[in-house]
Coordinates of C-alpha atoms in Angstrom, one line a residue:
X1 CA 102.9 -28.1 50.9
X2 CA 101.9 -31.6 49.7
X3 CA 102.0 -32.1 45.9
X4 CA 98.4 -33.2 45.6
X5 CA 97.2 -30.1 47.5
X6 CA 99.4 -27.7 45.4
X7 CA 98.2 -29.3 42.1
X8 CA 94.5 -29.1 43.2
X9 CA 94.9 -25.4 44.1
X10 CA 96.8 -24.7 40.8
X11 CA 94.0 -26.4 38.8
X12 CA 91.3 -24.3 40.6
X13 CA 93.3 -21.1 40.0
X14 CA 93.6 -21.7 36.3
X15 CA 90.0 -22.8 36.0
X16 CA 88.9 -19.7 37.7
X17 CA 90.8 -17.7 35.1
X18 CA 89.1 -19.7 32.3
X19 CA 92.3 -21.4 31.3
X20 CA 91.9 -25.0 30.3
X21 CA 94.0 -27.4 32.4
X22 CA 94.2 -31.1 33.0
X23 CA 96.2 -33.4 35.3
X24 CA 97.8 -35.7 32.8
X25 CA 99.7 -37.8 35.4
X26 CA 99.1 -38.1 39.1
X27 CA 102.2 -38.6 41.1
X28 CA 103.0 -39.2 44.8
X29 CA 100.5 -37.4 47.0
X30 CA 103.0 -36.2 49.5
X31 CA 106.1 -35.1 47.6
X32 CA 106.0 -36.0 43.9
X33 CA 107.8 -33.6 41.7
X34 CA 105.5 -31.4 39.6
X35 CA 106.0 -30.5 35.9
X36 CA 103.8 -28.0 34.1
X37 CA 103.4 -28.3 30.3
X38 CA 102.1 -25.2 28.6
X39 CA 100.5 -26.4 25.3
X40 CA 100.5 -23.4 23.1
X41 CA 98.0 -25.0 20.7
X42 CA 100.2 -24.4 17.7
X43 CA 102.4 -27.6 17.9
X44 CA 104.8 -26.0 20.5
X45 CA 105.0 -26.1 24.3
X46 CA 106.9 -24.9 27.3
X47 CA 107.7 -27.2 30.2
X48 CA 108.3 -25.9 33.7
X49 CA 109.8 -28.0 36.5
X50 CA 111.1 -27.7 40.0
X51 CA 114.0 -25.2 40.1
X52 CA 117.4 -26.9 40.8
X53 CA 118.7 -26.7 44.3
X54 CA 121.4 -24.4 43.2
X55 CA 118.7 -21.7 42.6
X56 CA 118.2 -21.4 46.3
X57 CA 120.4 -18.8 47.9
X58 CA 119.5 -19.9 51.4
X59 CA 117.3 -22.7 52.8
X60 CA 114.6 -24.0 50.6
X61 CA 111.9 -21.3 50.3
X62 CA 108.3 -21.9 51.4
X63 CA 106.9 -21.3 48.0
X64 CA 107.7 -23.6 45.0
X65 CA 110.3 -22.2 42.6
X66 CA 110.1 -23.1 38.9
X67 CA 112.5 -23.1 36.0
X68 CA 111.9 -23.5 32.3
X69 CA 112.9 -27.1 31.8
X70 CA 113.0 -27.0 28.0
X71 CA 114.7 -23.7 27.4
X72 CA 113.7 -20.1 27.0
X73 CA 111.7 -20.6 23.8
X74 CA 108.8 -22.9 23.1
X75 CA 109.8 -26.3 21.7
X76 CA 108.0 -28.7 19.4
X77 CA 105.3 -30.6 21.3
X78 CA 107.1 -33.9 20.6
X79 CA 110.3 -32.6 22.3
X80 CA 108.3 -31.5 25.3
X81 CA 106.7 -35.0 25.6
X82 CA 110.2 -36.6 25.2
X83 CA 111.5 -34.5 28.0
X84 CA 108.6 -35.5 30.3
X85 CA 109.0 -39.2 29.3
X86 CA 112.7 -39.0 30.4
X87 CA 111.7 -37.4 33.7
X88 CA 109.1 -40.2 34.3
X89 CA 111.8 -42.8 33.7
X90 CA 113.9 -41.0 36.3
X91 CA 111.1 -40.4 38.8
X92 CA 107.9 -42.5 38.4
X93 CA 106.2 -40.5 41.2
X94 CA 106.1 -37.2 39.3
X95 CA 103.0 -35.1 38.4
X96 CA 102.3 -33.7 35.0
X97 CA 99.8 -30.8 34.6
X98 CA 98.9 -29.6 31.1
X99 CA 97.7 -26.1 30.5
X100 CA 96.3 -25.0 27.1
X101 CA 97.3 -21.3 26.7
X102 CA 98.3 -19.9 23.3
X103 CA 100.3 -17.0 24.8
X104 CA 102.2 -19.2 27.3
X105 CA 100.5 -17.7 30.4
X106 CA 101.1 -20.1 33.3
X107 CA 100.2 -18.3 36.5
X108 CA 103.3 -19.8 38.2
X109 CA 104.4 -17.2 40.8
X110 CA 108.2 -17.9 41.2
X111 CA 110.0 -18.7 37.9
X112 CA 113.8 -18.7 37.9
X113 CA 115.4 -18.1 34.6

């Protein structure tokens, strides 16, 4: 699925649940990598990004797989932003979606730990 279509559907899904969300950076429409920042509104955040290729046991699955890019625990917001800035330098075509959710709820379906 094209990145732009996936992001649009994700934003609609979160909005329908009453979860504030914003596209902070628009990437390549076709295949830009997507990063999800969960702003916990307490100075901390989680960042989810595409799961590494090593997470796939077989061919790439149809659904997107996600991994916690900044570790298993929330990090300071500044560290999350630094991580995203490094990713942008590596891949200027990426997307960044920011979700405001105190409990860390993200509605991503396939998270690999």
